[in-house]
mmCIF file of N, CA and C in Angstrom:
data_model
loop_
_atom_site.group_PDB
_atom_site.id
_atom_site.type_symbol
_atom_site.label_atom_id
_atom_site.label_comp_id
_atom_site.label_asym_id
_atom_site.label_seq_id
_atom_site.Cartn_x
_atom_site.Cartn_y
_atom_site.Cartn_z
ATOM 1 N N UNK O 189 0.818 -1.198 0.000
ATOM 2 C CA UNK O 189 0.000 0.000 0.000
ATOM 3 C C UNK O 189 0.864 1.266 0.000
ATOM 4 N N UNK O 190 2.015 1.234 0.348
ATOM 5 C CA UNK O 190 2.661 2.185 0.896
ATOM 6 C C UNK O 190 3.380 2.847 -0.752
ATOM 7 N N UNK O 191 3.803 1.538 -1.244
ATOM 8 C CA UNK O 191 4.093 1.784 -2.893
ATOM 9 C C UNK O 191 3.295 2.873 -3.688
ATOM 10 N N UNK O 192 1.961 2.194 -3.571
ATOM 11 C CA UNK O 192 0.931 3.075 -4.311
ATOM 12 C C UNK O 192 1.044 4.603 -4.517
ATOM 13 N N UNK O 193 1.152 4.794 -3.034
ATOM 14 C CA UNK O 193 0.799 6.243 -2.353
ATOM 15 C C UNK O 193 1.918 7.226 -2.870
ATOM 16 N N UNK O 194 3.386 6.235 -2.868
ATOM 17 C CA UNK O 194 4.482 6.751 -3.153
ATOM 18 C C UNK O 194 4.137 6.779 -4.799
ATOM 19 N N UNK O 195 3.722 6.190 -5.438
ATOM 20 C CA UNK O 195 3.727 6.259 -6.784
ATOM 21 C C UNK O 195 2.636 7.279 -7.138
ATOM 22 N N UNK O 196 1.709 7.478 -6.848
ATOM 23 C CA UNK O 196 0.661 8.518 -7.028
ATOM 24 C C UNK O 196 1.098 9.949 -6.094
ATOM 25 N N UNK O 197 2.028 10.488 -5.226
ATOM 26 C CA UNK O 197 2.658 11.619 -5.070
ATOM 27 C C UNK O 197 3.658 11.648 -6.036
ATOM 28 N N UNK O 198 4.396 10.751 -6.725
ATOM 29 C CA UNK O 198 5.226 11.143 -7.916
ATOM 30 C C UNK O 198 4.664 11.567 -9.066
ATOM 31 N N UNK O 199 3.557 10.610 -9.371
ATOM 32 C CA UNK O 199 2.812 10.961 -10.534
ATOM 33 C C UNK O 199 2.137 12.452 -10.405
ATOM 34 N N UNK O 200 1.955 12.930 -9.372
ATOM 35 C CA UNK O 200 1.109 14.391 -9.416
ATOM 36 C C UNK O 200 2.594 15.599 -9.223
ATOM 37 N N UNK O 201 3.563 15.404 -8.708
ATOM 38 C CA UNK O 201 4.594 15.992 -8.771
ATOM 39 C C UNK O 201 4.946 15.739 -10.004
ATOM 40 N N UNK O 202 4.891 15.461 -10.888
ATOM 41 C CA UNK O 202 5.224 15.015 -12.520
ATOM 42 C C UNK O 202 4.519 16.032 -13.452
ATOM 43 N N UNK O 203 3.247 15.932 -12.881
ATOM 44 C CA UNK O 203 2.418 16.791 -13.663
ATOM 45 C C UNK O 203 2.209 18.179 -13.217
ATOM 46 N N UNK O 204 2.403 18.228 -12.157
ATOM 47 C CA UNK O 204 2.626 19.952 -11.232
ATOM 48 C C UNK O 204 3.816 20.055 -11.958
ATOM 49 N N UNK O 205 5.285 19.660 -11.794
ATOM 50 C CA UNK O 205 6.234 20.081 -12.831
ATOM 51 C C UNK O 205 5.933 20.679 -14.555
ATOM 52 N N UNK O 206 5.600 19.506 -14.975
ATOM 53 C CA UNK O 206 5.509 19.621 -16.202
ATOM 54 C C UNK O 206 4.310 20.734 -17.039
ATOM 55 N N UNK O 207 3.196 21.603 -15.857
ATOM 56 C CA UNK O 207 2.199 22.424 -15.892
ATOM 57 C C UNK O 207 3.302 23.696 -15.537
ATOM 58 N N UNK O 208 4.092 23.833 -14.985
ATOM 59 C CA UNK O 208 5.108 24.770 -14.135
ATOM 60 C C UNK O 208 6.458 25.189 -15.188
ATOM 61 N N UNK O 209 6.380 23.943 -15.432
ATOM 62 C CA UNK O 209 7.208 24.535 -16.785
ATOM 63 C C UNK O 209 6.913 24.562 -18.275
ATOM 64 N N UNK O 210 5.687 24.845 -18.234
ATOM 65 C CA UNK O 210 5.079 25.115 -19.564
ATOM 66 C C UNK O 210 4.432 26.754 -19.427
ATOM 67 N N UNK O 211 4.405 27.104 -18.396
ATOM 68 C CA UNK O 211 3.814 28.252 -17.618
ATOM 69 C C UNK O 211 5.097 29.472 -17.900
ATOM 70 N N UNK O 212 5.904 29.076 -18.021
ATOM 71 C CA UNK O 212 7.627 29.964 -17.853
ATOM 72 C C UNK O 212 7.273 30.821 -19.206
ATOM 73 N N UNK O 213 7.975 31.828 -19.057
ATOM 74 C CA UNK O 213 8.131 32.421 -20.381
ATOM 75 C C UNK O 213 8.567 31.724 -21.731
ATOM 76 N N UNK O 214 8.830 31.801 -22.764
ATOM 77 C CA UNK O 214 9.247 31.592 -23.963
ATOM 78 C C UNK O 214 10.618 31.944 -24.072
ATOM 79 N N UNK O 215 11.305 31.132 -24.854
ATOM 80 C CA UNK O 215 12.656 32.520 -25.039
ATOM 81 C C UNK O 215 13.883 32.417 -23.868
ATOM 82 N N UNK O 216 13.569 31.732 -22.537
ATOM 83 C CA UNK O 216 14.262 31.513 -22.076
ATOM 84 C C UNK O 216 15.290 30.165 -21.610
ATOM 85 N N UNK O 217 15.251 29.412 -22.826
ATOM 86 C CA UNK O 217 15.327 28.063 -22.922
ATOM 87 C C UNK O 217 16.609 27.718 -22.835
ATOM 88 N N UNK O 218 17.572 26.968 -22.809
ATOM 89 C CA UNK O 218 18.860 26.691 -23.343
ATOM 90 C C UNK O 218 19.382 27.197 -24.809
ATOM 91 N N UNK O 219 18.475 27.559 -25.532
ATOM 92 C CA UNK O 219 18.951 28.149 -27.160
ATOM 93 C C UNK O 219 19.442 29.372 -26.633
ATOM 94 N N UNK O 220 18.691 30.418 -25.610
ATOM 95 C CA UNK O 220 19.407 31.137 -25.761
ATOM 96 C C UNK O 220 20.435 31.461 -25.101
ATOM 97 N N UNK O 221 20.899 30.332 -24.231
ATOM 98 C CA UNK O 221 22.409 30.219 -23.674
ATOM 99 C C UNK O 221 23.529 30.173 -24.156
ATOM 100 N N UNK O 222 23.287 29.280 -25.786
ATOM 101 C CA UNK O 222 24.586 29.125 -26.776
ATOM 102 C C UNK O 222 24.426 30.332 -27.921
ATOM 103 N N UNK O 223 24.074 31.249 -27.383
ATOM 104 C CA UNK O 223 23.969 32.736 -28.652
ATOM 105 C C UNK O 223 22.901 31.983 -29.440
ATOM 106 N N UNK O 224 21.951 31.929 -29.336
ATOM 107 C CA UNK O 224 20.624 31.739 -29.935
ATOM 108 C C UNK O 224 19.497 33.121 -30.245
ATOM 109 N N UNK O 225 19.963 34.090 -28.811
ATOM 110 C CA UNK O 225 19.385 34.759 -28.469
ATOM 111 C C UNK O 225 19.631 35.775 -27.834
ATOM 112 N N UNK O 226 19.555 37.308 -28.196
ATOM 113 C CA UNK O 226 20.454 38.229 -28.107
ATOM 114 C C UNK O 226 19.264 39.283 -27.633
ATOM 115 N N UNK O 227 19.168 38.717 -25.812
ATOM 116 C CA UNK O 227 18.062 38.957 -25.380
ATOM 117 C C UNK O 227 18.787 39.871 -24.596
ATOM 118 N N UNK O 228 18.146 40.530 -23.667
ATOM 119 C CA UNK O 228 18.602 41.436 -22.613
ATOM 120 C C UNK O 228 18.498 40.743 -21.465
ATOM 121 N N UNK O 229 19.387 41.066 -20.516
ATOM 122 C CA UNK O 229 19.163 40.318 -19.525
ATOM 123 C C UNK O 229 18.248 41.005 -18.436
ATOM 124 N N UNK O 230 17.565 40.111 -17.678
ATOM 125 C CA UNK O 230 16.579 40.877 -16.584
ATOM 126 C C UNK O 230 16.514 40.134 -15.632
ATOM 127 N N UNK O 231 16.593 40.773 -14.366
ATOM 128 C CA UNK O 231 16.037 40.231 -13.003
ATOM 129 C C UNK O 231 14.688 39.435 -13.056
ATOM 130 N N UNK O 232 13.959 38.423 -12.197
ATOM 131 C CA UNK O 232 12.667 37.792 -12.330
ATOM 132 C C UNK O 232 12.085 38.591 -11.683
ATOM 133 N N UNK O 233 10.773 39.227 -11.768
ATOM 134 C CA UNK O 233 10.005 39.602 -10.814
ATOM 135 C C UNK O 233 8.388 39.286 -10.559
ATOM 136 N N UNK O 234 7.703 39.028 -9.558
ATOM 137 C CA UNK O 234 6.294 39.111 -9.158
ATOM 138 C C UNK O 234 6.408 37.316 -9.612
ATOM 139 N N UNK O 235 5.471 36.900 -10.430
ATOM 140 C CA UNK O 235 4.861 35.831 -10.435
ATOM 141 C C UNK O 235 5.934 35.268 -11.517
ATOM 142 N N UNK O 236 6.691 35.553 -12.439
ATOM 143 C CA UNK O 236 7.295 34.508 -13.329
ATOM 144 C C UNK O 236 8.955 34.113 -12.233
ATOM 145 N N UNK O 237 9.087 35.075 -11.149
ATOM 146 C CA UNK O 237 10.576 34.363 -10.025
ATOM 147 C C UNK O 237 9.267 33.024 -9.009
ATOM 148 N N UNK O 238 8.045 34.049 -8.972
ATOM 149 C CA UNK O 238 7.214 32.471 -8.354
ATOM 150 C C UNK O 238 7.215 31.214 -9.011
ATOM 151 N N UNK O 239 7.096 31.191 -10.590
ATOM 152 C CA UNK O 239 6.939 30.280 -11.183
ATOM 153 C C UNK O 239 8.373 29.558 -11.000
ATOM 154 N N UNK O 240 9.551 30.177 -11.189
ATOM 155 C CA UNK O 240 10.958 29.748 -11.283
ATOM 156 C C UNK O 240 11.043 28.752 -10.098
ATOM 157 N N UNK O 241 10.923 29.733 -8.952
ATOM 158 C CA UNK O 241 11.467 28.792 -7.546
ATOM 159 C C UNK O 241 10.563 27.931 -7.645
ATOM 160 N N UNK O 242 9.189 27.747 -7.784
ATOM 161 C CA UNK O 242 8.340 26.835 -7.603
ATOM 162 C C UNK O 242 8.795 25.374 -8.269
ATOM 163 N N UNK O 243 9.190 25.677 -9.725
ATOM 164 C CA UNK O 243 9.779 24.914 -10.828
ATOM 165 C C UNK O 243 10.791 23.853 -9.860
ATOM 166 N N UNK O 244 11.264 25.053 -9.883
ATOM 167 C CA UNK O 244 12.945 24.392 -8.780
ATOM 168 C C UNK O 244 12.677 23.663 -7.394
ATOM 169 N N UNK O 245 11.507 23.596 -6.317
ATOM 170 C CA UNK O 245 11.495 23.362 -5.625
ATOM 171 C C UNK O 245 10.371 21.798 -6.193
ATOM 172 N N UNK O 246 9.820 21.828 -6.713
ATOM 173 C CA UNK O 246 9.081 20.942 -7.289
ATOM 174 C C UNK O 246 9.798 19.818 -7.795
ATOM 175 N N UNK O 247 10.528 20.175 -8.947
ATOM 176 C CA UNK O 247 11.823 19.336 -9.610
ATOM 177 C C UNK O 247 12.683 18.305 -8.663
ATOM 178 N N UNK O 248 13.303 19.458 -7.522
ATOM 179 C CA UNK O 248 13.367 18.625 -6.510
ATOM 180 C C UNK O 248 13.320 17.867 -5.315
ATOM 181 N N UNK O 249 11.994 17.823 -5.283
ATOM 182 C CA UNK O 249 11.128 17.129 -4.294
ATOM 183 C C UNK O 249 10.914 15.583 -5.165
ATOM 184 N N UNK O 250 11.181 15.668 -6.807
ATOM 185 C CA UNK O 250 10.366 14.884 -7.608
ATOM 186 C C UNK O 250 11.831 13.807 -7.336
ATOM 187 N N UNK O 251 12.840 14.764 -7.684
ATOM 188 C CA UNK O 251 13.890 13.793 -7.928
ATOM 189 C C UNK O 251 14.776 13.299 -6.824
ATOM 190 N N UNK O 252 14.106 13.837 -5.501
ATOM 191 C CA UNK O 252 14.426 13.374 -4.197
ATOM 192 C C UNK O 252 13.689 12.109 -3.632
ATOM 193 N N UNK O 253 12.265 11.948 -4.075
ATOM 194 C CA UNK O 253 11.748 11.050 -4.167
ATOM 195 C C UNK O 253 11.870 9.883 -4.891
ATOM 196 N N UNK O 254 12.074 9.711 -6.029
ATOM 197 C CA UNK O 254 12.693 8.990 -6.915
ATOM 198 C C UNK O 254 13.932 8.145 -6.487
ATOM 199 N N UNK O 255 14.709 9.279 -6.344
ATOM 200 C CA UNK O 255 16.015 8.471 -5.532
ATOM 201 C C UNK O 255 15.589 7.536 -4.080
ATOM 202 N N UNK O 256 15.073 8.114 -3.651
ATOM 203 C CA UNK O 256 14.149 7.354 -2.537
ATOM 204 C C UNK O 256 13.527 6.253 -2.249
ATOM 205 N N UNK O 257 12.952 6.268 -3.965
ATOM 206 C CA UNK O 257 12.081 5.295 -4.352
ATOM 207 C C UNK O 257 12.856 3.645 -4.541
ATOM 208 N N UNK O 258 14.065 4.247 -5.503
ATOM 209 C CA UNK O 258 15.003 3.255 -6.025
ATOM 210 C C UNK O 258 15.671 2.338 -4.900
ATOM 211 N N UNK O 259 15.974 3.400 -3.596
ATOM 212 C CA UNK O 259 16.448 2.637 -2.788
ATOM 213 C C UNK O 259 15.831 1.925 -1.335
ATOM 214 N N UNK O 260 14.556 2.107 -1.283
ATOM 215 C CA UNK O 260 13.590 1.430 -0.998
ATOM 216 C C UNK O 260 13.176 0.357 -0.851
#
């Protein structure tokens, strides 16, 4: 039973991720890390630094669990 529970908080942390990072701006992807994109740079502010940390804190809760999971 305990499996389950663990497998259905991954599965919804999967999809809270993957809603979280579809939510992010455009444009800020890895393309434009290798000169893709000859953007200006800017501080995050109000709700898209919410979306960021959220991203980030989500991500790894997912992949803390996981590891968790494996060794279980």
């Amino acid at each position: 039973m305990q499996g389950q529970g663990f497998t259905i908080i991954q599965i919804v942390l999967a999809a809270a991720l993957m809603g979280l990072i579809l939510l992010q701006a455009k444009g800020s992807g890895l393309g434009s890390t290798f000169g893709g994109e000859m953007g200006l740079y800017r501080t995050k502010r109000g709700f898209e630094k919410l979306l960021f940390r959220a991203t980030i804190f989500i991500a790894t809760l997912f992949i803390i669990l996981s590891v968790i999971g494996l060794l279980v």
